[in-house]
Amino acid sequence: MSGTLPASSVDEFQIIADLFAPLSRGYPGALNLTDDVALLAADPDHETAATMDAMVAGVHFLPDDPPDLVARKLMRVNLSDLAAKGARPFAVMLAAAFPRGTDLDWMQRFAAGLAADVAEFGVSLIGGDTVSTPGPLTLALTALGKVAKGRAILRSGAQAGDVVWVSGSIGDGALGLRAARDGWPGLAAGHVSFLAGRYRLPSPRLSLGAGLVGLAHAGMDVSDGLVQDLGHICRASGLGARIEAAKVPLSAATAAALATDQTLLASVLAGGDDYELLFTAPAHATEAVLNLGRRVGVAVTAIGSMAEGEGVRVVDANGGTLSLPHGGWRHFSATETGAGA
Ligand code: ADP
Ligand code: MG
């Protein structure tokens, strides 16, 4: 096969057979990607959680980003959604629209990255579509996971009095985007590469999410920013939330960046791409949540609580409310504000 896609007819069958079919091994229902569909076994005790995220060159990644990392991020942002529901991933499907003339080398490196994560997370690629496009390279991945019937952790399950928790550290994704794009003069090189790595290659919190089934009342993953995403849980649950800015867990790198520029707090609390889990659990589950975090090796931090009302209130160390009215977090009077207001 030549190094580029022919302009008129994409040899999609060869691409599928060579690059993608090997990733379906281990899932007989995928039929080695040689039929029209994949067959998923029905199981009366479980539900299948399904999610899809798409990435467009020039929008969600840069055309010169390493293709293996593009594949792995595409995989991981989807697995993060399954993790947030407590579902265990078993299969993914890929729709790939390659511009005419896409390098075969790019596709091979993309498939190699996908293969690495297929192996790491124990999933199979069970189908998809491969087409050419006059537009930018566009990739969409569907991830399927299994969760015990009726036990998925939904956004709508929070109860007043619940403790609000987050996993890992918050803000690395948003600061990492900046670090990956522009570097960061004035910040230690180790911190810069840590942040860029957190942006490029998120870690879906799958073991934590699965362990939270039966413990957490509500949950989601932090992809659009902590405050906005907690706002989604508030709306879905018909409640409000109060979190303490000082309790939000920060990596050493983000803490160091914040020490040089306090206004970065806005990006930490409202930026996106963290792919940490945000969940609520009753106060009596606190020990169990902490034990789970220790068992799976992921930090879990209580940052606030759910209450009657609406919107997310972020308070500073003095109990004053922080608000984001003009593009930056600032001190605000002690009135309640909606998420992302
Ligand atoms: P159709 O003609 O119905 O579009 P295809 O010939 O495109 O079917 O696909 C053949 C098989 O290859 C199907 O099982 C399909 O799910 C799979 N497939 C196609 N593209 C991909 C891809 N990018 N990743 C995984 N599986 C794929
Ligand atoms: Mg097709």
mmCIF file of N, CA and C in Angstrom, residues 76-172:
data_model
loop_
_atom_site.group_PDB
_atom_site.id
_atom_site.type_symbol
_atom_site.label_atom_id
_atom_site.label_comp_id
_atom_site.label_asym_id
_atom_site.label_seq_id
_atom_site.Cartn_x
_atom_site.Cartn_y
_atom_site.Cartn_z
ATOM 1 N N ARG A 76 -9.042 7.868 26.124
ATOM 2 C CA ARG A 76 -9.121 8.126 27.557
ATOM 3 C C ARG A 76 -10.238 9.088 27.949
ATOM 4 N N VAL A 77 -10.519 10.083 27.106
ATOM 5 C CA VAL A 77 -11.616 10.986 27.470
ATOM 6 C C VAL A 77 -12.946 10.220 27.474
ATOM 7 N N ASN A 78 -13.050 9.227 26.607
ATOM 8 C CA ASN A 78 -14.256 8.403 26.609
ATOM 9 C C ASN A 78 -14.287 7.456 27.806
ATOM 10 N N LEU A 79 -13.170 6.830 28.106
ATOM 11 C CA LEU A 79 -13.137 5.912 29.249
ATOM 12 C C LEU A 79 -13.403 6.672 30.546
ATOM 13 N N SER A 80 -13.003 7.941 30.581
ATOM 14 C CA SER A 80 -13.259 8.754 31.763
ATOM 15 C C SER A 80 -14.760 8.915 32.009
ATOM 16 N N ASP A 81 -15.532 9.056 30.935
ATOM 17 C CA ASP A 81 -16.989 9.132 31.090
ATOM 18 C C ASP A 81 -17.537 7.827 31.671
ATOM 19 N N LEU A 82 -17.022 6.706 31.208
ATOM 20 C CA LEU A 82 -17.480 5.423 31.758
ATOM 21 C C LEU A 82 -17.072 5.296 33.222
ATOM 22 N N ALA A 83 -15.853 5.708 33.530
ATOM 23 C CA ALA A 83 -15.368 5.648 34.911
ATOM 24 C C ALA A 83 -16.296 6.417 35.836
ATOM 25 N N ALA A 84 -16.743 7.573 35.370
ATOM 26 C CA ALA A 84 -17.592 8.425 36.208
ATOM 27 C C ALA A 84 -18.923 7.767 36.525
ATOM 28 N N LYS A 85 -19.361 6.854 35.664
ATOM 29 C CA LYS A 85 -20.623 6.151 35.901
ATOM 30 C C LYS A 85 -20.420 4.850 36.676
ATOM 31 N N GLY A 86 -19.174 4.513 36.963
ATOM 32 C CA GLY A 86 -18.884 3.248 37.638
ATOM 33 C C GLY A 86 -18.878 2.065 36.693
ATOM 34 N N ALA A 87 -18.852 2.327 35.376
ATOM 35 C CA ALA A 87 -18.912 1.247 34.388
ATOM 36 C C ALA A 87 -17.511 0.757 34.043
ATOM 37 N N ARG A 88 -17.422 -0.537 33.759
ATOM 38 C CA ARG A 88 -16.145 -1.144 33.349
ATOM 39 C C ARG A 88 -16.136 -1.260 31.830
ATOM 40 N N PRO A 89 -15.198 -0.592 31.143
ATOM 41 C CA PRO A 89 -15.191 -0.602 29.675
ATOM 42 C C PRO A 89 -14.835 -1.981 29.145
ATOM 43 N N PHE A 90 -15.502 -2.369 28.036
ATOM 44 C CA PHE A 90 -15.114 -3.621 27.385
ATOM 45 C C PHE A 90 -14.904 -3.445 25.894
ATOM 46 N N ALA A 91 -15.443 -2.385 25.312
ATOM 47 C CA ALA A 91 -15.327 -2.258 23.856
ATOM 48 C C ALA A 91 -15.370 -0.802 23.436
ATOM 49 N N VAL A 92 -14.730 -0.532 22.302
ATOM 50 C CA VAL A 92 -14.811 0.800 21.707
ATOM 51 C C VAL A 92 -15.078 0.649 20.207
ATOM 52 N N MET A 93 -15.649 1.688 19.622
ATOM 53 C CA MET A 93 -15.865 1.758 18.169
ATOM 54 C C MET A 93 -15.293 3.080 17.682
ATOM 55 N N LEU A 94 -14.709 3.047 16.497
ATOM 56 C CA LEU A 94 -13.988 4.220 15.994
ATOM 57 C C LEU A 94 -14.518 4.650 14.634
ATOM 58 N N ALA A 95 -14.913 5.903 14.525
ATOM 59 C CA ALA A 95 -15.191 6.487 13.205
ATOM 60 C C ALA A 95 -14.037 7.421 12.881
ATOM 61 N N ALA A 96 -13.358 7.151 11.779
ATOM 62 C CA ALA A 96 -12.200 7.943 11.386
ATOM 63 C C ALA A 96 -12.447 8.526 10.003
ATOM 64 N N ALA A 97 -12.442 9.856 9.907
ATOM 65 C CA ALA A 97 -12.578 10.538 8.606
ATOM 66 C C ALA A 97 -11.238 11.191 8.303
ATOM 67 N N PHE A 98 -10.498 10.566 7.377
ATOM 68 C CA PHE A 98 -9.154 11.046 7.039
ATOM 69 C C PHE A 98 -9.221 11.950 5.814
ATOM 70 N N PRO A 99 -8.561 13.085 5.872
ATOM 71 C CA PRO A 99 -8.473 13.909 4.664
ATOM 72 C C PRO A 99 -7.745 13.135 3.568
ATOM 73 N N ARG A 100 -8.127 13.408 2.323
ATOM 74 C CA ARG A 100 -7.403 12.761 1.230
ATOM 75 C C ARG A 100 -5.928 13.108 1.350
ATOM 76 N N GLY A 101 -5.095 12.100 1.084
ATOM 77 C CA GLY A 101 -3.665 12.356 1.159
ATOM 78 C C GLY A 101 -3.085 12.169 2.547
ATOM 79 N N THR A 102 -3.908 11.711 3.505
ATOM 80 C CA THR A 102 -3.352 11.453 4.832
ATOM 81 C C THR A 102 -2.256 10.401 4.731
ATOM 82 N N ASP A 103 -1.176 10.682 5.375
ATOM 83 C CA ASP A 103 -0.034 9.791 5.429
ATOM 84 C C ASP A 103 -0.393 8.445 6.037
ATOM 85 N N LEU A 104 0.027 7.356 5.406
ATOM 86 C CA LEU A 104 -0.174 6.048 6.032
ATOM 87 C C LEU A 104 0.590 5.967 7.352
ATOM 88 N N ASP A 105 1.750 6.612 7.369
ATOM 89 C CA ASP A 105 2.547 6.631 8.603
ATOM 90 C C ASP A 105 1.758 7.243 9.755
ATOM 91 N N TRP A 106 0.996 8.297 9.477
ATOM 92 C CA TRP A 106 0.171 8.920 10.531
ATOM 93 C C TRP A 106 -0.849 7.907 11.055
ATOM 94 N N MET A 107 -1.496 7.210 10.129
ATOM 95 C CA MET A 107 -2.513 6.230 10.530
ATOM 96 C C MET A 107 -1.905 5.083 11.327
ATOM 97 N N GLN A 108 -0.722 4.655 10.896
ATOM 98 C CA GLN A 108 -0.074 3.552 11.616
ATOM 99 C C GLN A 108 0.282 3.957 13.031
ATOM 100 N N ARG A 109 0.790 5.161 13.173
ATOM 101 C CA ARG A 109 1.153 5.614 14.524
ATOM 102 C C ARG A 109 -0.093 5.839 15.374
ATOM 103 N N PHE A 110 -1.166 6.311 14.731
ATOM 104 C CA PHE A 110 -2.443 6.454 15.424
ATOM 105 C C PHE A 110 -2.917 5.086 15.919
ATOM 106 N N ALA A 111 -2.895 4.091 15.016
ATOM 107 C CA ALA A 111 -3.346 2.745 15.391
ATOM 108 C C ALA A 111 -2.463 2.153 16.483
ATOM 109 N N ALA A 112 -1.168 2.466 16.448
ATOM 110 C CA ALA A 112 -0.274 1.943 17.491
ATOM 111 C C ALA A 112 -0.628 2.532 18.856
ATOM 112 N N GLY A 113 -0.966 3.804 18.882
ATOM 113 C CA GLY A 113 -1.383 4.423 20.146
ATOM 114 C C GLY A 113 -2.675 3.818 20.648
ATOM 115 N N LEU A 114 -3.588 3.591 19.713
ATOM 116 C CA LEU A 114 -4.856 2.968 20.084
ATOM 117 C C LEU A 114 -4.602 1.559 20.618
ATOM 118 N N ALA A 115 -3.704 0.834 19.945
ATOM 119 C CA ALA A 115 -3.391 -0.531 20.377
ATOM 120 C C ALA A 115 -2.820 -0.532 21.797
ATOM 121 N N ALA A 116 -1.981 0.449 22.094
ATOM 122 C CA ALA A 116 -1.382 0.504 23.429
ATOM 123 C C ALA A 116 -2.465 0.656 24.495
ATOM 124 N N ASP A 117 -3.441 1.502 24.227
ATOM 125 C CA ASP A 117 -4.488 1.706 25.232
ATOM 126 C C ASP A 117 -5.525 0.591 25.222
ATOM 127 N N VAL A 118 -5.760 -0.012 24.069
ATOM 128 C CA VAL A 118 -6.619 -1.205 24.016
ATOM 129 C C VAL A 118 -6.047 -2.256 24.970
ATOM 130 N N ALA A 119 -4.727 -2.417 24.924
ATOM 131 C CA ALA A 119 -4.080 -3.388 25.813
ATOM 132 C C ALA A 119 -4.111 -2.901 27.257
ATOM 133 N N GLU A 120 -3.778 -1.643 27.462
ATOM 134 C CA GLU A 120 -3.695 -1.146 28.842
ATOM 135 C C GLU A 120 -5.032 -1.227 29.571
ATOM 136 N N PHE A 121 -6.124 -0.951 28.856
ATOM 137 C CA PHE A 121 -7.417 -0.890 29.535
ATOM 138 C C PHE A 121 -8.274 -2.125 29.302
ATOM 139 N N GLY A 122 -7.730 -3.118 28.577
ATOM 140 C CA GLY A 122 -8.449 -4.383 28.429
ATOM 141 C C GLY A 122 -9.748 -4.252 27.649
ATOM 142 N N VAL A 123 -9.747 -3.396 26.620
ATOM 143 C CA VAL A 123 -10.942 -3.260 25.784
ATOM 144 C C VAL A 123 -10.617 -3.781 24.384
ATOM 145 N N SER A 124 -11.655 -3.987 23.568
ATOM 146 C CA SER A 124 -11.451 -4.377 22.180
ATOM 147 C C SER A 124 -12.088 -3.335 21.271
ATOM 148 N N LEU A 125 -11.475 -3.148 20.124
ATOM 149 C CA LEU A 125 -12.056 -2.290 19.087
ATOM 150 C C LEU A 125 -12.995 -3.172 18.281
ATOM 151 N N ILE A 126 -14.311 -2.960 18.414
ATOM 152 C CA ILE A 126 -15.257 -3.930 17.836
ATOM 153 C C ILE A 126 -15.949 -3.416 16.584
ATOM 154 N N GLY A 127 -15.558 -2.249 16.094
ATOM 155 C CA GLY A 127 -16.176 -1.785 14.863
ATOM 156 C C GLY A 127 -15.972 -0.303 14.682
ATOM 157 N N GLY A 128 -16.536 0.202 13.597
ATOM 158 C CA GLY A 128 -16.386 1.618 13.316
ATOM 159 C C GLY A 128 -16.603 1.890 11.856
ATOM 160 N N ASP A 129 -16.057 2.979 11.385
ATOM 161 C CA ASP A 129 -16.139 3.314 9.971
ATOM 162 C C ASP A 129 -14.885 4.084 9.600
ATOM 163 N N THR A 130 -14.430 3.899 8.382
ATOM 164 C CA THR A 130 -13.246 4.593 7.888
ATOM 165 C C THR A 130 -13.612 5.250 6.567
ATOM 166 N N VAL A 131 -13.531 6.553 6.536
ATOM 167 C CA VAL A 131 -13.930 7.286 5.326
ATOM 168 C C VAL A 131 -12.894 8.373 5.046
ATOM 169 N N SER A 132 -12.993 8.966 3.863
ATOM 170 C CA SER A 132 -12.148 10.120 3.592
ATOM 171 C C SER A 132 -13.033 11.361 3.603
ATOM 172 N N THR A 133 -12.404 12.490 3.846
ATOM 173 C CA THR A 133 -13.175 13.718 4.014
ATOM 174 C C THR A 133 -12.473 14.884 3.334
ATOM 175 N N PRO A 134 -13.236 15.810 2.762
ATOM 176 C CA PRO A 134 -12.629 17.042 2.245
ATOM 177 C C PRO A 134 -12.283 18.014 3.374
ATOM 178 N N GLY A 135 -12.746 17.721 4.574
ATOM 179 C CA GLY A 135 -12.500 18.600 5.720
ATOM 180 C C GLY A 135 -11.313 18.137 6.533
ATOM 181 N N PRO A 136 -11.167 18.672 7.736
ATOM 182 C CA PRO A 136 -10.054 18.277 8.603
ATOM 183 C C PRO A 136 -10.227 16.855 9.141
ATOM 184 N N LEU A 137 -9.121 16.245 9.518
ATOM 185 C CA LEU A 137 -9.127 14.924 10.139
ATOM 186 C C LEU A 137 -10.067 14.927 11.345
ATOM 187 N N THR A 138 -11.025 14.003 11.314
ATOM 188 C CA THR A 138 -12.033 13.966 12.362
ATOM 189 C C THR A 138 -12.146 12.537 12.893
ATOM 190 N N LEU A 139 -12.115 12.414 14.202
ATOM 191 C CA LEU A 139 -12.110 11.102 14.848
ATOM 192 C C LEU A 139 -13.209 11.075 15.895
ATOM 193 N N ALA A 140 -13.994 10.016 15.895
ATOM 194 C CA ALA A 140 -15.020 9.869 16.923
ATOM 195 C C ALA A 140 -14.916 8.472 17.505
ATOM 196 N N LEU A 141 -14.914 8.383 18.797
ATOM 197 C CA LEU A 141 -14.815 7.087 19.442
ATOM 198 C C LEU A 141 -16.023 6.875 20.346
ATOM 199 N N THR A 142 -16.606 5.713 20.237
ATOM 200 C CA THR A 142 -17.685 5.297 21.136
ATOM 201 C C THR A 142 -17.100 4.288 22.097
ATOM 202 N N ALA A 143 -17.368 4.442 23.370
ATOM 203 C CA ALA A 143 -16.895 3.476 24.358
ATOM 204 C C ALA A 143 -18.092 2.840 25.044
ATOM 205 N N LEU A 144 -18.006 1.536 25.251
ATOM 206 C CA LEU A 144 -19.074 0.776 25.896
ATOM 207 C C LEU A 144 -18.545 0.163 27.175
ATOM 208 N N GLY A 145 -19.324 0.281 28.219
ATOM 209 C CA GLY A 145 -18.914 -0.277 29.505
ATOM 210 C C GLY A 145 -20.082 -0.974 30.172
ATOM 211 N N LYS A 146 -19.727 -1.790 31.134
ATOM 212 C CA LYS A 146 -20.712 -2.636 31.787
ATOM 213 C C LYS A 146 -20.879 -2.173 33.233
ATOM 214 N N VAL A 147 -22.121 -2.071 33.660
ATOM 215 C CA VAL A 147 -22.375 -1.693 35.059
ATOM 216 C C VAL A 147 -23.589 -2.483 35.531
ATOM 217 N N ALA A 148 -23.576 -2.882 36.806
ATOM 218 C CA ALA A 148 -24.699 -3.661 37.334
ATOM 219 C C ALA A 148 -25.991 -2.866 37.153
ATOM 220 N N LYS A 149 -27.029 -3.605 36.818
ATOM 221 C CA LYS A 149 -28.313 -2.978 36.469
ATOM 222 C C LYS A 149 -28.787 -2.038 37.584
ATOM 223 N N GLY A 150 -29.122 -0.807 37.174
ATOM 224 C CA GLY A 150 -29.660 0.157 38.135
ATOM 225 C C GLY A 150 -28.626 0.770 39.063
ATOM 226 N N ARG A 151 -27.334 0.440 38.876
ATOM 227 C CA ARG A 151 -26.322 0.898 39.830
ATOM 228 C C ARG A 151 -25.415 1.994 39.276
ATOM 229 N N ALA A 152 -25.604 2.390 38.020
ATOM 230 C CA ALA A 152 -24.739 3.426 37.439
ATOM 231 C C ALA A 152 -24.828 4.704 38.272
ATOM 232 N N ILE A 153 -23.696 5.381 38.410
ATOM 233 C CA ILE A 153 -23.635 6.622 39.187
ATOM 234 C C ILE A 153 -24.067 7.771 38.272
ATOM 235 N N LEU A 154 -25.217 8.349 38.547
ATOM 236 C CA LEU A 154 -25.771 9.375 37.664
ATOM 237 C C LEU A 154 -25.493 10.771 38.214
ATOM 238 N N ARG A 155 -25.677 11.779 37.356
ATOM 239 C CA ARG A 155 -25.533 13.160 37.817
ATOM 240 C C ARG A 155 -26.666 13.549 38.758
ATOM 241 N N SER A 156 -27.769 12.858 38.638
ATOM 242 C CA SER A 156 -29.007 13.299 39.299
ATOM 243 C C SER A 156 -29.196 12.753 40.701
ATOM 244 N N GLY A 157 -28.234 11.990 41.213
ATOM 245 C CA GLY A 157 -28.496 11.284 42.468
ATOM 246 C C GLY A 157 -28.042 11.988 43.733
ATOM 247 N N ALA A 158 -27.487 13.194 43.627
ATOM 248 C CA ALA A 158 -26.954 13.852 44.836
ATOM 249 C C ALA A 158 -28.063 14.164 45.831
ATOM 250 N N GLN A 159 -27.724 14.128 47.121
ATOM 251 C CA GLN A 159 -28.688 14.453 48.169
ATOM 252 C C GLN A 159 -28.135 15.564 49.042
ATOM 253 N N ALA A 160 -29.031 16.363 49.575
ATOM 254 C CA ALA A 160 -28.606 17.445 50.466
ATOM 255 C C ALA A 160 -27.803 16.854 51.621
ATOM 256 N N GLY A 161 -26.707 17.491 51.952
ATOM 257 C CA GLY A 161 -25.844 16.992 53.016
ATOM 258 C C GLY A 161 -24.707 16.123 52.511
ATOM 259 N N ASP A 162 -24.784 15.688 51.249
ATOM 260 C CA ASP A 162 -23.686 14.893 50.691
ATOM 261 C C ASP A 162 -22.375 15.673 50.734
ATOM 262 N N VAL A 163 -21.294 14.935 50.919
ATOM 263 C CA VAL A 163 -19.959 15.512 50.775
ATOM 264 C C VAL A 163 -19.611 15.523 49.285
ATOM 265 N N VAL A 164 -18.992 16.614 48.818
ATOM 266 C CA VAL A 164 -18.519 16.704 47.429
ATOM 267 C C VAL A 164 -17.043 16.331 47.396
ATOM 268 N N TRP A 165 -16.706 15.390 46.535
ATOM 269 C CA TRP A 165 -15.331 14.876 46.432
ATOM 270 C C TRP A 165 -14.780 15.085 45.022
ATOM 271 N N VAL A 166 -13.463 15.209 44.933
ATOM 272 C CA VAL A 166 -12.788 15.092 43.638
ATOM 273 C C VAL A 166 -11.602 14.143 43.776
ATOM 274 N N SER A 167 -11.263 13.499 42.672
ATOM 275 C CA SER A 167 -10.067 12.643 42.648
ATOM 276 C C SER A 167 -8.870 13.460 42.165
ATOM 277 N N GLY A 168 -7.685 12.937 42.416
ATOM 278 C CA GLY A 168 -6.453 13.495 41.858
ATOM 279 C C GLY A 168 -6.257 14.954 42.181
ATOM 280 N N SER A 169 -5.824 15.716 41.185
ATOM 281 C CA SER A 169 -5.624 17.150 41.357
ATOM 282 C C SER A 169 -6.354 17.894 40.256
ATOM 283 N N ILE A 170 -6.764 19.106 40.579
ATOM 284 C CA ILE A 170 -7.608 19.906 39.681
ATOM 285 C C ILE A 170 -6.787 21.066 39.117
ATOM 286 N N GLY A 171 -7.020 21.392 37.869
ATOM 287 C CA GLY A 171 -6.368 22.552 37.253
ATOM 288 C C GLY A 171 -5.209 22.192 36.339
ATOM 289 N N ASP A 172 -4.705 20.959 36.475
ATOM 290 C CA ASP A 172 -3.551 20.574 35.645
ATOM 291 C C ASP A 172 -3.890 20.581 34.159
#
